[in-house]
Short mmCIF file of C-alpha atoms in Angstrom, two decimals:
data_model
loop_
_atom_site.label_atom_id
_atom_site.label_comp_id
_atom_site.label_asym_id
_atom_site.label_seq_id
_atom_site.Cartn_x
_atom_site.Cartn_y
_atom_site.Cartn_z
CA MET W 1 -26.50 5.96 54.96
CA SER W 2 -30.18 6.56 54.20
CA GLN W 3 -31.86 9.41 56.00
CA ALA W 4 -34.72 8.69 58.39
CA ALA W 5 -38.27 9.57 57.36
CA PRO W 6 -39.16 13.20 58.10
CA LEU W 7 -41.07 13.93 61.29
CA GLU W 8 -44.65 15.08 61.36
CA PRO W 9 -44.83 18.88 61.87
CA ALA W 10 -46.31 18.54 65.36
CA ASP W 11 -43.52 16.19 66.48
CA LEU W 12 -40.89 18.43 64.91
CA ARG W 13 -42.37 21.47 66.65
CA ARG W 14 -42.38 19.69 70.01
CA LEU W 15 -38.67 18.88 69.70
CA ALA W 16 -37.91 22.39 68.44
CA GLU W 17 -39.59 23.91 71.50
CA GLN W 18 -37.12 22.00 73.68
CA SER W 19 -34.00 22.50 71.55
CA ASN W 20 -31.18 24.68 72.90
CA ALA W 21 -29.80 25.39 69.41
CA TRP W 22 -29.45 29.17 69.23
CA PRO W 23 -31.72 29.69 66.16
CA PHE W 24 -34.56 28.08 68.11
CA GLU W 25 -33.78 30.19 71.17
CA GLU W 26 -34.01 33.30 68.98
CA ALA W 27 -37.16 32.10 67.22
CA ARG W 28 -38.89 31.48 70.55
CA LYS W 29 -38.47 35.20 71.28
CA ILE W 30 -40.52 35.97 68.17
CA VAL W 31 -43.17 33.40 69.12
CA ALA W 32 -43.49 35.09 72.53
CA ARG W 33 -43.71 38.47 70.79
CA LEU W 34 -46.63 37.21 68.69
CA ARG W 35 -48.43 36.02 71.80
CA ARG W 36 -48.18 39.54 73.21
CA LYS W 37 -49.26 41.17 69.97
CA PRO W 38 -50.63 38.79 67.31
CA LYS W 39 -50.11 39.58 63.63
CA SER W 40 -50.49 37.64 60.41
CA GLU W 41 -46.99 38.21 59.06
CA VAL W 42 -43.54 38.30 60.68
CA ILE W 43 -40.89 40.55 59.14
CA PHE W 44 -37.18 39.74 59.40
CA GLU W 45 -34.71 42.38 58.29
CA THR W 46 -31.02 42.74 57.51
CA GLY W 47 -29.40 46.05 56.62
CA TYR W 48 -26.70 46.91 54.11
CA GLY W 49 -24.69 50.09 53.59
CA PRO W 50 -24.11 50.26 49.82
CA SER W 51 -21.16 52.66 49.92
CA GLY W 52 -19.03 49.51 49.58
CA LEU W 53 -19.37 46.05 48.10
CA PRO W 54 -21.07 43.18 50.00
CA HIS W 55 -18.65 41.42 52.32
CA ILE W 56 -18.36 38.39 54.54
CA GLY W 57 -20.25 40.11 57.37
CA THR W 58 -23.19 40.66 55.01
CA PHE W 59 -23.24 36.92 54.29
CA GLY W 60 -23.08 36.14 58.00
CA GLU W 61 -25.98 38.38 58.93
CA VAL W 62 -28.27 37.09 56.16
CA ALA W 63 -27.28 33.44 56.77
CA ARG W 64 -27.91 33.69 60.51
CA THR W 65 -31.21 35.54 60.07
CA THR W 66 -32.30 32.90 57.55
CA MET W 67 -31.57 30.20 60.17
CA VAL W 68 -33.73 32.01 62.74
CA ARG W 69 -36.50 32.48 60.18
CA HIS W 70 -36.57 28.76 59.39
CA ALA W 71 -36.55 27.89 63.09
CA PHE W 72 -39.54 30.21 63.58
CA ARG W 73 -41.40 28.51 60.73
CA VAL W 74 -40.86 25.14 62.42
CA LEU W 75 -42.05 26.46 65.79
CA THR W 76 -45.25 27.79 64.20
CA ASP W 77 -45.89 24.87 61.82
CA ASP W 78 -45.36 27.40 59.02
CA ARG W 79 -48.80 28.88 59.71
CA VAL W 80 -47.48 32.44 59.98
CA LYS W 81 -46.31 34.15 56.81
CA THR W 82 -42.70 35.38 56.98
CA ARG W 83 -40.61 37.74 54.89
CA LEU W 84 -36.92 38.57 54.99
CA ILE W 85 -36.18 42.11 53.87
CA ALA W 86 -32.68 42.93 52.69
CA PHE W 87 -32.66 46.69 53.14
CA SER W 88 -30.18 49.01 51.43
CA ASP W 89 -29.42 52.40 53.02
CA ASP W 90 -28.83 53.86 49.58
CA MET W 91 -30.23 57.29 50.42
CA ASP W 92 -27.29 58.00 52.71
CA GLY W 93 -25.02 60.79 51.53
CA LEU W 94 -21.68 59.60 50.16
CA ARG W 95 -19.05 60.78 52.65
CA LYS W 96 -15.83 59.78 50.89
CA VAL W 97 -14.66 58.25 47.64
CA PRO W 98 -13.99 54.51 48.07
CA ASP W 99 -10.48 53.31 47.26
CA ASN W 100 -11.54 50.30 45.18
CA ILE W 101 -13.44 51.99 42.33
CA PRO W 102 -12.49 53.40 38.91
CA ASN W 103 -13.24 56.99 37.83
CA LYS W 104 -12.78 58.41 41.32
CA GLU W 105 -12.88 61.99 40.07
CA LEU W 106 -16.39 61.38 38.66
CA VAL W 107 -17.60 60.27 42.10
CA ALA W 108 -15.68 62.97 43.98
CA ALA W 109 -17.75 65.66 42.26
CA HIS W 110 -20.89 64.27 43.93
CA LEU W 111 -19.85 63.89 47.57
CA GLY W 112 -22.71 64.50 49.98
CA LYS W 113 -25.42 63.30 47.60
CA PRO W 114 -27.48 60.15 48.18
CA LEU W 115 -25.74 57.12 46.68
CA THR W 116 -28.60 56.79 44.20
CA ARG W 117 -27.78 60.28 42.86
CA VAL W 118 -24.05 59.62 42.47
CA PRO W 119 -23.02 58.50 38.94
CA ASP W 120 -21.91 54.89 38.62
CA PRO W 121 -18.10 54.89 38.27
CA PHE W 122 -18.34 51.46 36.61
CA GLY W 123 -20.70 52.79 33.94
CA THR W 124 -23.11 49.87 34.18
CA HIS W 125 -26.03 51.27 36.21
CA PRO W 126 -27.98 54.53 36.60
CA SER W 127 -26.15 55.33 39.86
CA PHE W 128 -23.43 54.14 42.22
CA GLY W 129 -26.14 53.03 44.65
CA ALA W 130 -27.92 51.04 41.93
CA HIS W 131 -24.63 49.39 40.98
CA ASN W 132 -23.88 48.30 44.52
CA ASN W 133 -27.48 47.22 45.09
CA ALA W 134 -27.23 45.00 42.03
CA ARG W 135 -24.03 43.54 43.44
CA LEU W 136 -25.82 42.87 46.73
CA ARG W 137 -28.69 41.07 45.03
CA ALA W 138 -26.32 39.00 42.89
CA PHE W 139 -24.34 38.19 46.02
CA LEU W 140 -27.43 37.00 47.93
CA ASP W 141 -28.77 35.12 44.90
CA GLN W 142 -25.43 33.29 44.57
CA PHE W 143 -26.14 31.59 47.90
CA GLY W 144 -29.81 30.93 47.25
CA PHE W 145 -31.14 33.17 50.01
CA GLU W 146 -34.88 33.88 49.93
CA TYR W 147 -35.39 37.60 50.50
CA GLU W 148 -37.17 40.76 49.37
CA PHE W 149 -34.91 43.66 48.42
CA LEU W 150 -35.90 47.16 49.51
CA SER W 151 -34.17 50.43 48.65
CA SER W 152 -34.19 53.31 51.12
CA THR W 153 -34.46 55.77 48.22
CA ASP W 154 -37.50 53.95 46.82
CA CYS W 155 -39.17 53.82 50.23
CA TYR W 156 -38.61 57.53 50.87
CA THR W 157 -39.53 58.81 47.40
CA SER W 158 -42.55 56.52 46.85
CA GLY W 159 -44.24 57.69 50.04
CA ARG W 160 -43.92 54.32 51.78
CA PHE W 161 -42.22 56.03 54.73
CA ASP W 162 -44.43 59.15 54.74
CA ALA W 163 -46.76 58.13 57.60
CA ALA W 164 -43.83 57.10 59.79
CA LEU W 165 -41.95 60.32 58.96
CA ILE W 166 -44.96 62.40 60.02
CA LYS W 167 -45.03 60.42 63.26
CA VAL W 168 -41.35 61.29 63.86
CA LEU W 169 -42.24 64.92 63.21
CA GLU W 170 -45.11 64.71 65.70
CA ARG W 171 -42.77 63.21 68.31
CA PHE W 172 -39.86 65.51 67.36
CA ASP W 173 -39.19 66.65 70.93
CA ALA W 174 -39.31 63.10 72.29
CA VAL W 175 -36.81 61.94 69.66
CA MET W 176 -34.52 64.86 70.46
CA ALA W 177 -34.71 64.06 74.18
CA ILE W 178 -33.50 60.53 73.43
CA MET W 179 -30.74 61.53 71.04
CA LEU W 180 -29.20 64.65 72.62
CA PRO W 181 -27.70 62.96 75.73
CA SER W 182 -25.80 60.60 73.42
CA LEU W 183 -24.12 63.41 71.44
CA ARG W 184 -21.05 65.53 72.03
CA GLU W 185 -21.93 69.05 73.14
CA GLU W 186 -20.82 70.64 69.87
CA ARG W 187 -22.85 68.20 67.76
CA ALA W 188 -25.87 68.54 70.02
CA GLN W 189 -26.01 72.27 69.27
CA THR W 190 -26.96 71.69 65.62
CA TYR W 191 -28.43 68.16 65.71
CA SER W 192 -31.72 67.39 64.01
CA PRO W 193 -33.23 63.97 63.28
CA PHE W 194 -34.27 65.32 59.86
CA LEU W 195 -31.75 65.87 57.05
CA PRO W 196 -33.24 67.89 54.18
CA LEU W 197 -32.05 67.35 50.62
CA ASP W 198 -30.97 70.60 49.02
CA PRO W 199 -33.38 71.12 46.09
CA ASP W 200 -30.62 72.80 44.05
CA THR W 201 -27.60 70.55 44.65
CA GLY W 202 -29.27 67.33 45.79
CA ILE W 203 -26.84 67.14 48.74
CA VAL W 204 -28.03 65.68 52.06
CA LEU W 205 -27.70 68.67 54.38
CA GLN W 206 -26.51 68.53 57.99
CA VAL W 207 -28.15 71.75 59.12
CA PRO W 208 -29.91 73.06 62.23
CA VAL W 209 -33.71 72.83 62.19
CA ILE W 210 -35.11 76.07 63.55
CA ALA W 211 -38.80 75.10 63.41
CA HIS W 212 -41.03 72.12 62.76
CA ASP W 213 -44.73 71.86 62.00
CA ALA W 214 -46.29 68.43 62.28
CA ARG W 215 -49.66 69.59 60.98
CA ALA W 216 -48.09 71.01 57.82
CA GLY W 217 -45.57 68.15 57.63
CA THR W 218 -42.63 70.54 57.32
CA ILE W 219 -39.37 71.57 58.91
CA THR W 220 -37.65 74.92 58.59
CA TYR W 221 -33.88 74.95 58.46
CA GLU W 222 -31.10 77.45 58.02
CA HIS W 223 -29.57 77.35 54.54
CA PRO W 224 -25.86 76.48 54.95
CA GLU W 225 -24.67 79.27 52.62
CA THR W 226 -27.25 82.06 52.65
CA LYS W 227 -28.31 81.44 56.28
CA ALA W 228 -31.85 82.20 55.14
CA PRO W 229 -34.70 80.06 56.55
CA VAL W 230 -35.94 77.36 54.17
CA THR W 231 -39.11 75.35 54.72
CA ALA W 232 -39.27 71.80 53.35
CA HIS W 233 -41.75 68.94 53.50
CA VAL W 234 -40.40 65.88 55.28
CA THR W 235 -42.26 63.48 52.97
CA GLY W 236 -41.80 62.35 49.38
CA GLY W 237 -38.04 61.96 49.57
CA ARG W 238 -37.36 65.64 50.30
CA CYS W 239 -35.85 64.76 53.70
CA LYS W 240 -34.25 61.71 55.20
CA LEU W 241 -33.51 60.86 58.82
CA GLN W 242 -30.24 60.59 60.71
CA TRP W 243 -29.39 56.94 60.88
CA LYS W 244 -30.50 56.03 64.40
CA PRO W 245 -33.91 57.71 64.06
CA ASP W 246 -33.98 56.30 60.51
CA TRP W 247 -33.48 52.77 61.82
CA ALA W 248 -36.29 53.19 64.32
CA MET W 249 -38.60 54.78 61.74
CA ARG W 250 -37.91 51.90 59.36
CA TRP W 251 -38.82 49.34 62.02
CA VAL W 252 -42.12 51.15 62.50
CA ALA W 253 -42.89 51.70 58.80
CA LEU W 254 -42.05 48.13 57.74
CA GLY W 255 -43.32 46.39 60.88
CA VAL W 256 -39.96 44.70 61.53
CA ASP W 257 -40.11 41.93 64.15
CA TYR W 258 -36.53 40.66 64.10
CA GLU W 259 -33.15 42.16 63.26
CA MET W 260 -29.73 41.27 64.61
CA ALA W 261 -26.73 43.60 64.65
CA GLY W 262 -23.03 43.59 65.43
CA LYS W 263 -21.72 44.16 68.94
CA ASP W 264 -20.36 47.53 67.86
CA LEU W 265 -23.96 48.71 67.40
CA ILE W 266 -25.22 47.87 70.90
CA ASP W 267 -25.66 51.54 71.85
CA SER W 268 -27.27 52.31 68.49
CA VAL W 269 -29.76 49.44 68.88
CA LYS W 270 -30.63 50.74 72.35
CA LEU W 271 -31.20 54.31 71.18
CA SER W 272 -33.15 53.24 68.09
CA GLY W 273 -35.25 50.99 70.32
CA GLU W 274 -36.09 53.91 72.58
CA ILE W 275 -37.07 56.02 69.57
CA CYS W 276 -39.19 53.14 68.25
CA ARG W 277 -41.09 53.09 71.55
CA ALA W 278 -41.46 56.87 71.42
CA LEU W 279 -43.14 56.36 68.06
CA GLY W 280 -45.61 53.98 69.68
CA ALA W 281 -44.17 50.66 68.49
CA ALA W 282 -42.18 47.79 69.98
CA PRO W 283 -38.59 47.48 68.70
CA PRO W 284 -37.79 44.18 66.99
CA GLU W 285 -36.37 41.14 68.71
CA GLY W 286 -32.77 40.25 67.96
CA PHE W 287 -29.31 39.93 69.42
CA ASN W 288 -25.90 41.51 69.06
CA TYR W 289 -23.41 39.16 67.45
CA GLU W 290 -19.69 39.38 68.13
CA LEU W 291 -17.33 40.79 65.54
CA PHE W 292 -14.74 38.91 63.54
CA LEU W 293 -11.04 39.23 64.32
CA ASP W 294 -8.01 38.93 62.08
CA GLU W 295 -4.97 36.71 62.75
CA THR W 296 -3.62 39.17 65.31
CA GLY W 297 -6.91 39.50 67.20
CA GLN W 298 -7.77 42.92 65.73
CA LYS W 299 -11.31 43.71 64.63
CA ILE W 300 -11.81 43.17 60.90
CA SER W 301 -12.31 46.41 59.03
CA LYS W 302 -13.30 47.00 55.41
CA SER W 303 -11.09 50.07 55.27
CA LYS W 304 -8.06 48.22 56.68
CA GLY W 305 -8.60 45.21 54.43
CA ASN W 306 -7.57 42.79 57.18
CA GLY W 307 -9.14 39.37 57.63
CA LEU W 308 -10.85 37.32 54.94
CA THR W 309 -13.14 38.36 52.12
CA ILE W 310 -16.04 36.25 50.91
CA GLU W 311 -14.24 35.71 47.58
CA GLU W 312 -11.15 34.45 49.39
CA TRP W 313 -13.09 31.95 51.49
CA LEU W 314 -14.88 30.62 48.41
CA ARG W 315 -11.55 30.19 46.59
CA TYR W 316 -10.48 27.70 49.26
CA ALA W 317 -13.71 26.16 50.52
CA SER W 318 -17.44 25.70 50.00
CA PRO W 319 -20.28 28.04 51.03
CA GLU W 320 -21.46 25.31 53.43
CA SER W 321 -18.19 25.49 55.39
CA LEU W 322 -18.62 29.26 55.65
CA SER W 323 -22.20 28.76 56.85
CA LEU W 324 -20.86 26.44 59.56
CA PHE W 325 -18.42 29.15 60.65
CA MET W 326 -21.34 31.61 60.87
CA TYR W 327 -23.59 29.16 62.73
CA ARG W 328 -21.12 28.50 65.50
CA GLU W 329 -21.17 30.70 68.59
CA PRO W 330 -22.46 33.91 67.02
CA LYS W 331 -22.09 35.70 70.34
CA ALA W 332 -18.39 34.85 70.68
CA ALA W 333 -15.56 36.73 68.95
CA LYS W 334 -13.85 34.49 66.38
CA ARG W 335 -10.73 34.71 64.27
CA LEU W 336 -11.67 34.90 60.61
CA TYR W 337 -8.44 33.99 58.90
CA PHE W 338 -7.15 31.46 56.40
CA ASP W 339 -6.11 28.87 58.95
CA VAL W 340 -9.70 28.35 60.15
CA ILE W 341 -10.83 27.13 56.72
CA PRO W 342 -9.57 23.49 56.64
CA ARG W 343 -11.09 22.69 60.03
CA HIS W 344 -14.50 24.05 59.03
CA VAL W 345 -14.46 22.15 55.74
CA ASP W 346 -13.83 18.82 57.45
CA GLU W 347 -16.10 19.49 60.41
CA TYR W 348 -18.96 20.34 58.06
CA TYR W 349 -18.66 16.86 56.54
CA GLN W 350 -18.27 15.29 59.99
CA PHE W 351 -21.53 16.92 61.09
CA LEU W 352 -23.17 15.81 57.84
CA ASP W 353 -21.94 12.23 58.32
CA GLY W 354 -23.07 12.20 61.94
CA TYR W 355 -26.53 13.48 61.04
CA GLY W 356 -27.53 10.15 59.52
CA ARG W 357 -26.85 8.36 62.82
CA GLN W 358 -28.62 10.84 65.09
CA ASP W 359 -32.10 10.71 66.51
CA ALA W 360 -34.58 13.49 65.76
CA LYS W 361 -33.74 15.52 68.87
CA GLN W 362 -30.00 15.41 68.22
CA ARG W 363 -30.49 16.44 64.61
CA LEU W 364 -32.04 19.76 65.62
CA SER W 365 -28.78 20.64 67.40
CA ASN W 366 -26.66 19.61 64.42
CA PRO W 367 -25.43 22.67 62.49
CA VAL W 368 -26.18 21.04 59.12
CA TRP W 369 -29.90 20.97 59.96
CA HIS W 370 -29.83 24.77 60.23
CA ILE W 371 -27.42 25.29 57.32
CA HIS W 372 -29.73 23.34 55.00
CA SER W 373 -33.09 24.50 56.45
CA GLY W 374 -33.93 21.08 57.86
CA ALA W 375 -33.03 19.04 54.77
CA PRO W 376 -29.28 18.21 54.74
CA PRO W 377 -28.00 16.24 51.74
CA LYS W 378 -26.76 12.69 52.07
CA ALA W 379 -23.19 12.44 53.40
CA ASP W 380 -20.72 11.00 50.91
CA MET W 381 -17.18 12.33 51.29
CA PRO W 382 -14.67 9.46 51.08
CA ILE W 383 -11.60 11.56 51.93
CA THR W 384 -11.04 14.55 54.20
CA PHE W 385 -9.90 18.00 53.16
CA GLY W 386 -7.00 17.68 55.60
CA MET W 387 -5.93 14.50 53.82
CA LEU W 388 -6.16 16.19 50.42
CA LEU W 389 -3.98 19.04 51.66
CA THR W 390 -1.37 16.60 52.91
CA LEU W 391 -1.48 14.69 49.62
CA VAL W 392 -0.95 17.89 47.66
CA SER W 393 1.84 18.90 50.00
CA SER W 394 3.68 15.58 49.92
CA SER W 395 3.35 15.07 46.16
CA ASN W 396 3.63 18.75 45.17
CA ALA W 397 0.62 18.06 42.95
CA GLU W 398 0.07 20.90 40.50
CA ASN W 399 -3.18 19.60 39.04
CA ALA W 400 -6.35 17.74 39.95
CA GLU W 401 -5.46 14.71 37.80
CA THR W 402 -2.50 13.88 40.04
CA LEU W 403 -4.63 14.03 43.16
CA TRP W 404 -7.37 11.97 41.60
CA GLY W 405 -4.79 9.32 40.80
CA PHE W 406 -4.10 8.87 44.52
CA ILE W 407 -7.79 8.99 45.40
CA GLN W 408 -8.84 6.39 42.84
CA ARG W 409 -6.15 3.96 43.93
CA TYR W 410 -7.35 4.32 47.52
CA ARG W 411 -11.07 4.36 46.67
CA PRO W 412 -11.66 2.48 43.40
CA GLY W 413 -14.82 3.59 41.63
CA VAL W 414 -14.73 7.12 43.10
CA THR W 415 -14.49 9.60 40.24
CA PRO W 416 -15.09 13.32 39.66
CA GLN W 417 -18.40 12.33 38.07
CA THR W 418 -19.60 10.14 40.96
CA HIS W 419 -18.37 12.61 43.62
CA PRO W 420 -18.58 16.19 42.29
CA GLN W 421 -18.26 17.65 45.80
CA LEU W 422 -14.98 15.81 46.27
CA ASP W 423 -13.85 17.13 42.89
CA ALA W 424 -14.58 20.65 44.12
CA LEU W 425 -12.64 19.87 47.29
CA VAL W 426 -9.65 18.80 45.18
CA GLY W 427 -9.64 22.22 43.51
CA TYR W 428 -9.94 23.99 46.85
CA ALA W 429 -7.02 21.96 48.24
CA ILE W 430 -4.73 22.85 45.33
CA HIS W 431 -5.52 26.56 45.72
CA TYR W 432 -5.00 26.43 49.48
CA PHE W 433 -1.70 24.57 49.17
CA ARG W 434 -0.26 26.98 46.60
CA ASP W 435 -1.28 30.11 48.51
CA PHE W 436 -0.69 29.13 52.14
CA VAL W 437 1.03 25.79 52.67
CA LEU W 438 3.82 25.98 50.09
CA PRO W 439 5.17 29.41 51.19
CA GLU W 440 5.40 28.15 54.80
CA LYS W 441 6.74 24.67 54.09
CA ARG W 442 9.82 23.99 56.23
CA PHE W 443 11.47 20.59 56.66
CA ARG W 444 13.09 20.01 60.06
CA GLU W 445 16.37 18.13 60.29
CA PRO W 446 16.01 14.89 62.31
CA THR W 447 18.27 14.14 65.25
CA ASP W 448 20.40 10.98 65.23
CA ALA W 449 17.80 9.16 67.32
CA GLU W 450 15.04 10.34 64.99
CA ARG W 451 17.01 9.19 61.93
CA ALA W 452 17.30 5.75 63.47
CA ALA W 453 13.54 5.67 64.11
CA LEU W 454 12.79 6.74 60.52
CA ILE W 455 15.05 3.97 59.20
CA ASP W 456 13.17 1.48 61.38
CA LEU W 457 9.85 2.82 60.04
CA ARG W 458 11.02 2.57 56.43
CA ASP W 459 12.16 -1.03 56.96
CA ALA W 460 8.91 -2.00 58.71
CA LEU W 461 6.77 -0.44 55.97
CA SER W 462 8.86 -2.25 53.33
CA ASN W 463 7.77 -5.57 54.84
CA LEU W 464 4.06 -4.79 54.41
CA PRO W 465 2.14 -6.07 51.36
CA ALA W 466 1.45 -3.47 48.68
CA GLY W 467 -2.28 -3.34 49.45
CA ALA W 468 -1.90 -2.97 53.22
CA SER W 469 -4.85 -1.22 54.88
CA ALA W 470 -4.64 2.10 56.67
CA GLU W 471 -5.12 0.25 59.96
CA ASP W 472 -2.23 -2.14 59.25
CA ILE W 473 0.05 0.76 58.35
CA GLN W 474 -0.98 2.71 61.44
CA GLU W 475 -0.21 -0.28 63.63
CA VAL W 476 3.33 -0.40 62.18
CA VAL W 477 3.69 3.34 62.87
CA TYR W 478 2.67 2.73 66.50
CA GLU W 479 4.98 -0.26 66.90
CA VAL W 480 8.01 1.69 65.72
CA GLY W 481 6.99 4.56 67.98
CA ARG W 482 6.88 2.23 71.00
CA ARG W 483 10.67 2.28 71.11
CA PRO W 484 12.87 4.80 72.92
CA PRO W 485 12.92 7.75 72.79
CA PHE W 486 9.23 7.86 71.83
CA LEU W 487 7.84 5.20 74.17
CA ASP W 488 5.44 6.74 76.70
CA ALA W 489 4.95 4.21 79.47
CA THR W 490 2.57 6.55 81.33
CA LYS W 491 -0.06 6.16 78.58
CA LYS W 492 -1.88 3.06 77.43
CA ALA W 493 -3.32 2.37 73.98
CA LYS W 494 -6.85 0.96 73.61
CA ASP W 495 -5.41 -2.54 73.22
CA GLY W 496 -3.46 -2.15 76.46
CA LYS W 497 -0.08 -1.68 74.80
CA PRO W 498 2.25 1.12 75.94
CA GLY W 499 1.54 4.60 74.61
CA VAL W 500 3.46 6.65 72.08
CA SER W 501 4.69 10.20 72.66
CA LEU W 502 3.28 12.98 70.48
CA ASP W 503 6.90 13.76 69.63
CA TRP W 504 6.87 10.72 67.34
CA PHE W 505 3.98 12.04 65.25
CA ASN W 506 5.38 15.58 65.30
CA LEU W 507 8.59 14.13 63.87
CA LEU W 508 6.68 12.50 61.00
CA TYR W 509 4.86 15.72 60.11
CA GLN W 510 7.81 18.09 60.53
CA VAL W 511 10.57 16.00 58.99
CA LEU W 512 8.65 14.13 56.28
CA LEU W 513 5.89 16.59 55.35
CA GLY W 514 7.39 19.95 56.29
CA GLN W 515 4.32 20.94 58.33
CA GLU W 516 3.35 21.14 61.97
CA LYS W 517 0.44 18.70 61.86
CA GLY W 518 -1.42 16.41 59.53
CA PRO W 519 -3.92 13.57 59.23
CA ARG W 520 -3.58 10.10 60.72
CA PHE W 521 -0.32 8.88 59.23
CA GLY W 522 -1.56 5.36 58.41
CA SER W 523 -4.51 6.78 56.46
CA PHE W 524 -2.22 9.18 54.63
CA ALA W 525 0.24 6.42 53.67
CA ALA W 526 -2.61 4.22 52.42
CA VAL W 527 -3.83 6.97 50.09
CA TYR W 528 -0.36 8.14 49.08
CA GLY W 529 0.83 4.57 48.52
CA LEU W 530 3.41 2.55 50.44
CA ASP W 531 6.10 2.94 47.77
CA ASN W 532 5.61 6.72 47.69
CA THR W 533 5.68 6.88 51.49
CA ILE W 534 8.90 4.85 51.67
CA GLY W 535 10.38 7.09 48.98
CA MET W 536 9.42 10.14 51.02
CA ILE W 537 11.24 8.71 54.07
CA ASP W 538 14.31 7.99 51.92
CA GLY W 539 14.19 11.56 50.64
CA ALA W 540 14.11 12.96 54.18
CA LEU W 541 17.02 10.73 55.20
CA ALA W 542 19.01 11.82 52.15
CA ARG W 543 18.37 15.50 52.89
CA SER W 544 19.76 15.10 56.37
CA ALA W 545 22.68 12.79 55.54
#
């Protein structure tokens, strides 16, 4: 279906102002912010802790922020310059040696130092921080995100943060007054927003500050070993801030207008916002998104290794399906596990197919509009992912050629060359079947009544012509199901005929396919072929004889 002509910017903006899609709701907050305090450029930010590799949460935060950024550009007719900063906290001291790296002893000798002063255990970059930053940039580039990378180390050592650091020093007491009530009594005794870097060891020191001088731009701290007072400048990378004051200082120094964060950081956002105000600036707009849960409902944790990784999702499905998962209900907790993948693959293509039939207002609430920054591709997916999975499962296909044989019989003229996205889907389906479906495949034994119904179905399908349509096959499936014990007289079909119990379809999936659910059986049989379907029924009857 051809896409409608694009709207004029003014008409698009008018519809966007009325849209209840969450990226527009977020973007309107930034528009209101600009009315209160106009500026020529709006800064979006996402943060990254480079002590580990980029993960699925990193993707989610950048993808969602990109959606809000595009919505803002629509609401302002793209008259306001925007930038998205991907910020790496690579000046943080390394607290522990990660489990998933080589040469752990090399890294262990540098605990406490900024990540950019820790040797790269992989031997490919000047430091561990540089290695992980390169991984972050490659990760973001893989998905085509438009962003500007900033390193905390570079910002501190280049002097970019100097003016904001002096401001923190000038408001030292105000910052302490905000932070101390949030700390345990023991920690409060030695807390300082400033963390000096030991000039001899390079370690980020957690030491009491015994004096501060805003005019001189210095702090005086107690040396952890000699206990002697040491005076250090807070500028030029000789000190860094504790992370909540650091977050606030960064907002001020970079002029950040929008940054979202996980629900687990609600208190941190609040405290950093208060510090930002104490520094004379308005904290950025944003919201707290809910966290992802594993299959048991537990919060996903990098250290636990539960839930899904980005690499795992992309083994079984496209980036667009992952973007759909991230778009949906960002403020609701969601299970991020393997069984959510097939639904999001197919629903992405359903949204894409529906987009071509929607009016302009409806399109702005369609996830694909936000996933593709207002320019979704044409929908052309002749077979669902769910159907592919069932085909793989029923035929035990070990390669793409077998699957394409079924597809091309069902849809002549459709080839890997004409439909490269479908070809990718075929590969995803084979991976998913091998890793998740096959290990769980269990065929249920039919009861005597069910055996009789399957025999009736086999005989009825045998009377159909070889090229019977999916609709003709489905009608036969319904007709056989309208017999006891599956007749459901309390329900009516669209044509007024008696209804069919779900037990009939559960029987087909569980006994014939060895799975709990599947696609519309008539559509499946049309793709799989009548002879193959009849053979599958005979096989199930033989197993239970």
